[in-house]
Amino acid sequence: MSIAYFPNLYEDELIYSVLSRFYEHVAYLTLGDMKREIFTNEKECISKDFFKHLRSIFYKAIFNKIYKNRDINLLKKLNNSLIKSVFAQYKSDIYEKTSTETAYIDIILSDIARTFPKDSKFQKNGKNYKKLYNILTKYSNYNKDIGYAQGLNFMFANALLLYENEKDAFFYIDGIIKKFKLKKFFAEKNSKLIEEIRNFSKILEKYNPEIVNFFEKKYIYHEFFSTDWILTLFSNSMEPKNLFIC
């Protein structure tokens, strides 16, 4: 079986990356061929609807305080307050003055190449390629608590699709990171990330035990995809128009 050639994970590598390497290494004719081998039965391949269902559950794990308190007014106010939380910086010329020279340049360039590779706007000569490059390099210097981490590329890329203006996209995502205190997700030890993955496990076991049983039978670990959901705020698996809207 080709699964015997499944590659070893690189440090901090996301699951979509290792699956892509596996797909290319084995040279499957179609994505379906790879799915059938991994899941053993074509009819039991996980569908997009399956992941949409899980995502709705996972939102509750990440924003558990909001859902617990049922604070609808807070949800309505979040969208407007995000930009306001960094409005002083937005009005200043700090974005223009922040350098694009960064120690993270190699990984940023690699991640930009993996960001929506089929979208011409993010290809090397596309209108958003240089914008995303500017945003990621500047942000690595602007927010030194994070620097650069995988997942930020998709968050900022989706914001670019929504706002087009790179400064708007920059401070909108910065507002989200600060509002929800997301820098803990990108910390070196990933303690907050591990905590939220455990929250998701508990919610999944409580509300969808049949899914848990299915995963166990197929030796599937939800961390393969839930980690990606957290680190990209679902921006690698949802339409831009459905993101960051309260």
PDB file of C-alpha atoms in Angstrom:
ATOM      1  CA  MET A   1       0.000   0.000   0.000  1.00  0.00           C
ATOM      2  CA  SER A   2       1.170   3.524  -0.766  1.00  0.00           C
ATOM      3  CA  ILE A   3       0.315   4.578   2.785  1.00  0.00           C
ATOM      4  CA  ALA A   4       3.586   2.924   3.792  1.00  0.00           C
ATOM      5  CA  TYR A   5       5.317   5.849   2.093  1.00  0.00           C
ATOM      6  CA  PHE A   6       3.515   8.449   4.215  1.00  0.00           C
ATOM      7  CA  PRO A   7       6.180  11.101   4.975  1.00  0.00           C
ATOM      8  CA  ASN A   8       7.446  12.106   8.390  1.00  0.00           C
ATOM      9  CA  LEU A   9       6.076  15.372   9.733  1.00  0.00           C
ATOM     10  CA  TYR A  10       8.327  18.413   9.786  1.00  0.00           C
ATOM     11  CA  GLU A  11       8.457  20.429  12.990  1.00  0.00           C
ATOM     12  CA  ASP A  12       5.297  22.623  13.288  1.00  0.00           C
ATOM     13  CA  GLU A  13       3.987  21.305   9.933  1.00  0.00           C
ATOM     14  CA  LEU A  14       0.238  21.501   9.356  1.00  0.00           C
ATOM     15  CA  ILE A  15      -1.674  18.460   8.149  1.00  0.00           C
ATOM     16  CA  TYR A  16      -2.648  19.965   4.793  1.00  0.00           C
ATOM     17  CA  SER A  17       1.057  20.339   4.073  1.00  0.00           C
ATOM     18  CA  VAL A  18       2.027  16.738   4.836  1.00  0.00           C
ATOM     19  CA  LEU A  19      -0.984  15.403   2.909  1.00  0.00           C
ATOM     20  CA  SER A  20       0.039  17.514  -0.074  1.00  0.00           C
ATOM     21  CA  ARG A  21       3.559  16.096   0.080  1.00  0.00           C
ATOM     22  CA  PHE A  22       2.151  12.586   0.323  1.00  0.00           C
ATOM     23  CA  TYR A  23      -0.123  13.211  -2.681  1.00  0.00           C
ATOM     24  CA  GLU A  24       2.764  14.506  -4.777  1.00  0.00           C
ATOM     25  CA  HIS A  25       5.239  11.826  -3.640  1.00  0.00           C
ATOM     26  CA  VAL A  26       2.977   8.890  -4.483  1.00  0.00           C
ATOM     27  CA  ALA A  27       1.739  10.600  -7.668  1.00  0.00           C
ATOM     28  CA  TYR A  28      -1.912   9.643  -7.341  1.00  0.00           C
ATOM     29  CA  LEU A  29      -3.935  10.214 -10.499  1.00  0.00           C
ATOM     30  CA  THR A  30      -6.719  11.919  -8.557  1.00  0.00           C
ATOM     31  CA  LEU A  31      -7.378  13.212  -5.052  1.00  0.00           C
ATOM     32  CA  GLY A  32     -10.112  10.589  -4.809  1.00  0.00           C
ATOM     33  CA  ASP A  33      -7.527   7.807  -5.209  1.00  0.00           C
ATOM     34  CA  MET A  34      -5.644   9.095  -2.180  1.00  0.00           C
ATOM     35  CA  LYS A  35      -8.836   9.453  -0.129  1.00  0.00           C
ATOM     36  CA  ARG A  36      -9.923   5.896  -0.935  1.00  0.00           C
ATOM     37  CA  GLU A  37      -6.615   4.491   0.209  1.00  0.00           C
ATOM     38  CA  ILE A  38      -6.519   6.505   3.433  1.00  0.00           C
ATOM     39  CA  PHE A  39     -10.139   5.772   4.382  1.00  0.00           C
ATOM     40  CA  THR A  40     -10.219   2.261   2.792  1.00  0.00           C
ATOM     41  CA  ASN A  41     -13.804   2.661   1.564  1.00  0.00           C
ATOM     42  CA  GLU A  42     -14.820   5.253  -1.022  1.00  0.00           C
ATOM     43  CA  LYS A  43     -18.304   5.543   0.470  1.00  0.00           C
ATOM     44  CA  GLU A  44     -16.840   6.402   3.843  1.00  0.00           C
ATOM     45  CA  CYS A  45     -14.566   9.165   2.607  1.00  0.00           C
ATOM     46  CA  ILE A  46     -15.135  12.280   4.665  1.00  0.00           C
ATOM     47  CA  SER A  47     -17.178  14.795   2.685  1.00  0.00           C
ATOM     48  CA  LYS A  48     -17.191  18.595   2.749  1.00  0.00           C
ATOM     49  CA  ASP A  49     -20.556  18.511   4.522  1.00  0.00           C
ATOM     50  CA  PHE A  50     -19.000  16.391   7.258  1.00  0.00           C
ATOM     51  CA  PHE A  51     -16.351  19.038   7.908  1.00  0.00           C
ATOM     52  CA  LYS A  52     -18.925  21.841   7.764  1.00  0.00           C
ATOM     53  CA  HIS A  53     -20.805  20.032  10.525  1.00  0.00           C
ATOM     54  CA  LEU A  54     -17.661  19.698  12.625  1.00  0.00           C
ATOM     55  CA  ARG A  55     -16.725  23.337  12.103  1.00  0.00           C
ATOM     56  CA  SER A  56     -20.041  24.477  13.566  1.00  0.00           C
ATOM     57  CA  ILE A  57     -19.235  22.437  16.684  1.00  0.00           C
ATOM     58  CA  PHE A  58     -15.692  23.714  16.801  1.00  0.00           C
ATOM     59  CA  TYR A  59     -16.737  27.361  16.817  1.00  0.00           C
ATOM     60  CA  LYS A  60     -18.336  26.664  20.192  1.00  0.00           C
ATOM     61  CA  ALA A  61     -15.077  25.234  21.515  1.00  0.00           C
ATOM     62  CA  ILE A  62     -13.024  28.265  20.493  1.00  0.00           C
ATOM     63  CA  PHE A  63     -15.511  30.941  21.534  1.00  0.00           C
ATOM     64  CA  ASN A  64     -16.868  28.992  24.504  1.00  0.00           C
ATOM     65  CA  LYS A  65     -17.263  32.059  26.706  1.00  0.00           C
ATOM     66  CA  ILE A  66     -19.442  33.841  24.160  1.00  0.00           C
ATOM     67  CA  TYR A  67     -21.658  30.823  23.589  1.00  0.00           C
ATOM     68  CA  LYS A  68     -21.855  30.043  27.288  1.00  0.00           C
ATOM     69  CA  ASN A  69     -23.087  33.534  28.116  1.00  0.00           C
ATOM     70  CA  ARG A  70     -25.314  33.748  25.022  1.00  0.00           C
ATOM     71  CA  ASP A  71     -24.233  37.373  24.701  1.00  0.00           C
ATOM     72  CA  ILE A  72     -25.845  38.212  21.360  1.00  0.00           C
ATOM     73  CA  ASN A  73     -25.191  41.935  21.795  1.00  0.00           C
ATOM     74  CA  LEU A  74     -21.494  41.196  22.167  1.00  0.00           C
ATOM     75  CA  LEU A  75     -21.539  39.248  18.913  1.00  0.00           C
ATOM     76  CA  LYS A  76     -23.193  42.163  17.126  1.00  0.00           C
ATOM     77  CA  LYS A  77     -20.664  44.658  18.471  1.00  0.00           C
ATOM     78  CA  LEU A  78     -17.517  42.633  17.782  1.00  0.00           C
ATOM     79  CA  ASN A  79     -17.247  43.440  14.089  1.00  0.00           C
ATOM     80  CA  ASN A  80     -17.252  47.209  14.667  1.00  0.00           C
ATOM     81  CA  SER A  81     -15.040  47.091  17.732  1.00  0.00           C
ATOM     82  CA  LEU A  82     -12.244  45.127  16.067  1.00  0.00           C
ATOM     83  CA  ILE A  83     -10.975  48.022  13.967  1.00  0.00           C
ATOM     84  CA  LYS A  84     -11.663  50.510  16.763  1.00  0.00           C
ATOM     85  CA  SER A  85      -9.392  48.539  19.103  1.00  0.00           C
ATOM     86  CA  VAL A  86      -6.418  49.444  16.934  1.00  0.00           C
ATOM     87  CA  PHE A  87      -7.786  52.690  15.492  1.00  0.00           C
ATOM     88  CA  ALA A  88      -4.970  54.855  16.864  1.00  0.00           C
ATOM     89  CA  GLN A  89      -2.349  52.732  15.122  1.00  0.00           C
ATOM     90  CA  TYR A  90      -4.489  52.627  11.986  1.00  0.00           C
ATOM     91  CA  LYS A  91      -4.664  56.415  11.791  1.00  0.00           C
ATOM     92  CA  SER A  92      -0.933  56.779  12.294  1.00  0.00           C
ATOM     93  CA  ASP A  93       1.773  56.077   9.727  1.00  0.00           C
ATOM     94  CA  ILE A  94       3.144  53.105  11.679  1.00  0.00           C
ATOM     95  CA  TYR A  95       2.202  50.679   8.895  1.00  0.00           C
ATOM     96  CA  GLU A  96       4.075  52.691   6.280  1.00  0.00           C
ATOM     97  CA  LYS A  97       7.125  53.011   8.545  1.00  0.00           C
ATOM     98  CA  THR A  98       7.324  49.350   9.591  1.00  0.00           C
ATOM     99  CA  SER A  99      10.119  47.547   7.768  1.00  0.00           C
ATOM    100  CA  THR A 100       9.637  44.581   5.448  1.00  0.00           C
ATOM    101  CA  GLU A 101      13.079  43.240   6.332  1.00  0.00           C
ATOM    102  CA  THR A 102      12.578  40.249   8.589  1.00  0.00           C
ATOM    103  CA  ALA A 103      14.289  37.152   9.900  1.00  0.00           C
ATOM    104  CA  TYR A 104      11.207  35.164   8.852  1.00  0.00           C
ATOM    105  CA  ILE A 105      11.600  35.884   5.146  1.00  0.00           C
ATOM    106  CA  ASP A 106      12.256  32.268   4.050  1.00  0.00           C
ATOM    107  CA  ILE A 107       9.202  30.752   5.737  1.00  0.00           C
ATOM    108  CA  ILE A 108       7.021  33.703   4.680  1.00  0.00           C
ATOM    109  CA  LEU A 109       7.952  33.248   1.025  1.00  0.00           C
ATOM    110  CA  SER A 110       7.296  29.496   1.293  1.00  0.00           C
ATOM    111  CA  ASP A 111       3.892  30.070   2.879  1.00  0.00           C
ATOM    112  CA  ILE A 112       2.852  32.726   0.360  1.00  0.00           C
ATOM    113  CA  ALA A 113       3.529  30.192  -2.400  1.00  0.00           C
ATOM    114  CA  ARG A 114       1.146  27.779  -0.606  1.00  0.00           C
ATOM    115  CA  THR A 115      -1.578  30.383  -0.083  1.00  0.00           C
ATOM    116  CA  PHE A 116      -4.474  29.760  -2.477  1.00  0.00           C
ATOM    117  CA  PRO A 117      -2.104  28.532  -5.228  1.00  0.00           C
ATOM    118  CA  LYS A 118      -4.969  28.221  -7.744  1.00  0.00           C
ATOM    119  CA  ASP A 119      -6.030  31.840  -7.257  1.00  0.00           C
ATOM    120  CA  SER A 120      -4.201  33.991  -9.794  1.00  0.00           C
ATOM    121  CA  LYS A 121      -4.390  37.007  -7.473  1.00  0.00           C
ATOM    122  CA  PHE A 122      -1.961  35.281  -5.087  1.00  0.00           C
ATOM    123  CA  GLN A 123       0.416  33.939  -7.711  1.00  0.00           C
ATOM    124  CA  LYS A 124       3.754  35.668  -8.087  1.00  0.00           C
ATOM    125  CA  ASN A 125       2.561  38.274 -10.566  1.00  0.00           C
ATOM    126  CA  GLY A 126      -0.911  38.592  -9.050  1.00  0.00           C
ATOM    127  CA  LYS A 127      -2.172  41.810  -7.474  1.00  0.00           C
ATOM    128  CA  ASN A 128      -2.319  40.331  -3.960  1.00  0.00           C
ATOM    129  CA  TYR A 129       1.090  38.619  -3.935  1.00  0.00           C
ATOM    130  CA  LYS A 130       3.060  41.781  -3.120  1.00  0.00           C
ATOM    131  CA  LYS A 131       0.358  42.982  -0.713  1.00  0.00           C
ATOM    132  CA  LEU A 132       0.469  39.722   1.250  1.00  0.00           C
ATOM    133  CA  TYR A 133       4.265  39.838   1.247  1.00  0.00           C
ATOM    134  CA  ASN A 134       4.198  43.379   2.663  1.00  0.00           C
ATOM    135  CA  ILE A 135       1.616  42.500   5.311  1.00  0.00           C
ATOM    136  CA  LEU A 136       3.341  39.357   6.596  1.00  0.00           C
ATOM    137  CA  THR A 137       6.835  40.842   6.690  1.00  0.00           C
ATOM    138  CA  LYS A 138       5.608  44.037   8.354  1.00  0.00           C
ATOM    139  CA  TYR A 139       3.499  42.154  10.865  1.00  0.00           C
ATOM    140  CA  SER A 140       6.476  40.032  11.911  1.00  0.00           C
ATOM    141  CA  ASN A 141       8.161  43.275  12.964  1.00  0.00           C
ATOM    142  CA  TYR A 142       5.024  45.014  14.257  1.00  0.00           C
ATOM    143  CA  ASN A 143       3.886  42.221  16.579  1.00  0.00           C
ATOM    144  CA  LYS A 144       7.118  40.875  18.005  1.00  0.00           C
ATOM    145  CA  ASP A 145       5.228  38.664  20.486  1.00  0.00           C
ATOM    146  CA  ILE A 146       4.203  36.536  17.516  1.00  0.00           C
ATOM    147  CA  GLY A 147       6.683  37.420  14.806  1.00  0.00           C
ATOM    148  CA  TYR A 148       5.477  35.077  12.104  1.00  0.00           C
ATOM    149  CA  ALA A 149       3.677  31.750  12.447  1.00  0.00           C
ATOM    150  CA  GLN A 150       2.003  29.394  10.002  1.00  0.00           C
ATOM    151  CA  GLY A 151      -1.678  30.180   9.654  1.00  0.00           C
ATOM    152  CA  LEU A 152      -1.250  33.950   9.536  1.00  0.00           C
ATOM    153  CA  ASN A 153      -0.836  33.780   5.760  1.00  0.00           C
ATOM    154  CA  PHE A 154      -4.382  32.463   5.290  1.00  0.00           C
ATOM    155  CA  MET A 155      -5.889  34.876   7.811  1.00  0.00           C
ATOM    156  CA  PHE A 156      -4.380  37.927   6.129  1.00  0.00           C
ATOM    157  CA  ALA A 157      -5.026  36.559   2.623  1.00  0.00           C
ATOM    158  CA  ASN A 158      -8.745  36.242   3.322  1.00  0.00           C
ATOM    159  CA  ALA A 159      -8.799  39.737   4.810  1.00  0.00           C
ATOM    160  CA  LEU A 160      -7.202  40.979   1.577  1.00  0.00           C
ATOM    161  CA  LEU A 161      -9.975  39.351  -0.444  1.00  0.00           C
ATOM    162  CA  LEU A 162     -12.505  41.188   1.715  1.00  0.00           C
ATOM    163  CA  TYR A 163     -10.838  44.603   1.939  1.00  0.00           C
ATOM    164  CA  GLU A 164      -8.286  44.698  -0.922  1.00  0.00           C
ATOM    165  CA  ASN A 165      -6.427  47.554   0.802  1.00  0.00           C
ATOM    166  CA  GLU A 166      -3.419  45.999   2.541  1.00  0.00           C
ATOM    167  CA  LYS A 167      -3.421  48.460   5.450  1.00  0.00           C
ATOM    168  CA  ASP A 168      -7.103  47.734   6.158  1.00  0.00           C
ATOM    169  CA  ALA A 169      -6.460  43.985   6.043  1.00  0.00           C
ATOM    170  CA  PHE A 170      -3.398  44.355   8.277  1.00  0.00           C
ATOM    171  CA  PHE A 171      -5.182  46.167  11.101  1.00  0.00           C
ATOM    172  CA  TYR A 172      -8.405  44.179  10.796  1.00  0.00           C
ATOM    173  CA  ILE A 173      -6.621  40.897  11.511  1.00  0.00           C
ATOM    174  CA  ASP A 174      -4.489  42.599  14.137  1.00  0.00           C
ATOM    175  CA  GLY A 175      -7.737  43.693  15.791  1.00  0.00           C
ATOM    176  CA  ILE A 176      -9.056  40.136  15.785  1.00  0.00           C
ATOM    177  CA  ILE A 177      -5.820  38.777  17.250  1.00  0.00           C
ATOM    178  CA  LYS A 178      -5.891  41.352  20.043  1.00  0.00           C
ATOM    179  CA  LYS A 179      -9.643  41.183  20.674  1.00  0.00           C
ATOM    180  CA  PHE A 180      -9.654  37.416  21.146  1.00  0.00           C
ATOM    181  CA  LYS A 181      -6.131  37.257  22.605  1.00  0.00           C
ATOM    182  CA  LEU A 182      -5.056  34.865  19.883  1.00  0.00           C
ATOM    183  CA  LYS A 183      -1.327  35.394  20.285  1.00  0.00           C
ATOM    184  CA  LYS A 184      -1.375  32.443  22.718  1.00  0.00           C
ATOM    185  CA  PHE A 185      -2.294  30.193  19.798  1.00  0.00           C
ATOM    186  CA  PHE A 186       0.916  31.149  18.028  1.00  0.00           C
ATOM    187  CA  ALA A 187       3.201  30.858  21.062  1.00  0.00           C
ATOM    188  CA  GLU A 188       6.195  28.549  20.800  1.00  0.00           C
ATOM    189  CA  LYS A 189       4.779  25.994  23.271  1.00  0.00           C
ATOM    190  CA  ASN A 190       1.214  26.241  21.848  1.00  0.00           C
ATOM    191  CA  SER A 191      -0.337  25.757  25.298  1.00  0.00           C
ATOM    192  CA  LYS A 192      -3.544  27.596  24.310  1.00  0.00           C
ATOM    193  CA  LEU A 193      -3.779  25.609  21.101  1.00  0.00           C
ATOM    194  CA  ILE A 194      -3.534  22.343  23.018  1.00  0.00           C
ATOM    195  CA  GLU A 195      -6.180  23.563  25.468  1.00  0.00           C
ATOM    196  CA  GLU A 196      -8.682  24.360  22.707  1.00  0.00           C
ATOM    197  CA  ILE A 197      -8.048  21.050  20.942  1.00  0.00           C
ATOM    198  CA  ARG A 198      -8.882  19.313  24.215  1.00  0.00           C
ATOM    199  CA  ASN A 199     -12.057  21.420  24.465  1.00  0.00           C
ATOM    200  CA  PHE A 200     -13.040  20.287  20.988  1.00  0.00           C
ATOM    201  CA  SER A 201     -12.411  16.650  21.932  1.00  0.00           C
ATOM    202  CA  LYS A 202     -14.747  16.957  24.922  1.00  0.00           C
ATOM    203  CA  ILE A 203     -17.499  18.627  22.872  1.00  0.00           C
ATOM    204  CA  LEU A 204     -17.149  16.058  20.109  1.00  0.00           C
ATOM    205  CA  GLU A 205     -17.428  13.181  22.576  1.00  0.00           C
ATOM    206  CA  LYS A 206     -20.475  14.727  24.252  1.00  0.00           C
ATOM    207  CA  TYR A 207     -22.531  15.725  21.225  1.00  0.00           C
ATOM    208  CA  ASN A 208     -21.272  13.421  18.459  1.00  0.00           C
ATOM    209  CA  PRO A 209     -20.168  10.085  19.926  1.00  0.00           C
ATOM    210  CA  GLU A 210     -20.940   8.369  16.604  1.00  0.00           C
ATOM    211  CA  ILE A 211     -18.292  10.510  14.894  1.00  0.00           C
ATOM    212  CA  VAL A 212     -15.802   9.667  17.625  1.00  0.00           C
ATOM    213  CA  ASN A 213     -16.514   5.955  17.104  1.00  0.00           C
ATOM    214  CA  PHE A 214     -16.059   6.344  13.344  1.00  0.00           C
ATOM    215  CA  PHE A 215     -12.728   8.084  13.857  1.00  0.00           C
ATOM    216  CA  GLU A 216     -11.524   5.378  16.218  1.00  0.00           C
ATOM    217  CA  LYS A 217     -12.399   2.603  13.761  1.00  0.00           C
ATOM    218  CA  LYS A 218     -10.536   4.370  10.956  1.00  0.00           C
ATOM    219  CA  TYR A 219      -7.609   5.476  13.156  1.00  0.00           C
ATOM    220  CA  ILE A 220      -8.364   9.130  12.380  1.00  0.00           C
ATOM    221  CA  TYR A 221      -7.217  11.846  14.747  1.00  0.00           C
ATOM    222  CA  HIS A 222      -9.191  15.086  14.579  1.00  0.00           C
ATOM    223  CA  GLU A 223      -6.001  16.992  15.413  1.00  0.00           C
ATOM    224  CA  PHE A 224      -5.053  16.456  11.754  1.00  0.00           C
ATOM    225  CA  PHE A 225      -7.653  19.007  10.688  1.00  0.00           C
ATOM    226  CA  SER A 226      -8.753  20.814  13.873  1.00  0.00           C
ATOM    227  CA  THR A 227      -5.252  22.226  14.370  1.00  0.00           C
ATOM    228  CA  ASP A 228      -5.446  23.777  10.922  1.00  0.00           C
ATOM    229  CA  TRP A 229      -8.890  25.224  11.701  1.00  0.00           C
ATOM    230  CA  ILE A 230      -7.578  26.963  14.809  1.00  0.00           C
ATOM    231  CA  LEU A 231      -4.315  28.273  13.396  1.00  0.00           C
ATOM    232  CA  THR A 232      -6.006  29.727  10.299  1.00  0.00           C
ATOM    233  CA  LEU A 233      -9.322  30.687  12.007  1.00  0.00           C
ATOM    234  CA  PHE A 234     -11.016  28.464   9.409  1.00  0.00           C
ATOM    235  CA  SER A 235      -9.716  30.728   6.639  1.00  0.00           C
ATOM    236  CA  ASN A 236      -8.124  27.777   4.827  1.00  0.00           C
ATOM    237  CA  SER A 237     -11.450  25.943   4.586  1.00  0.00           C
ATOM    238  CA  MET A 238     -14.224  28.552   4.299  1.00  0.00           C
ATOM    239  CA  GLU A 239     -15.275  31.163   1.764  1.00  0.00           C
ATOM    240  CA  PRO A 240     -13.902  34.642   2.577  1.00  0.00           C
ATOM    241  CA  LYS A 241     -17.411  36.132   2.643  1.00  0.00           C
ATOM    242  CA  ASN A 242     -18.302  33.823   5.553  1.00  0.00           C
ATOM    243  CA  LEU A 243     -15.285  34.744   7.667  1.00  0.00           C
ATOM    244  CA  PHE A 244     -14.814  37.389  10.352  1.00  0.00           C
ATOM    245  CA  ILE A 245     -18.496  38.391  10.241  1.00  0.00           C
ATOM    246  CA  CYS A 246     -20.455  38.624  13.469  1.00  0.00           C
TER     247      CYS A 246
END
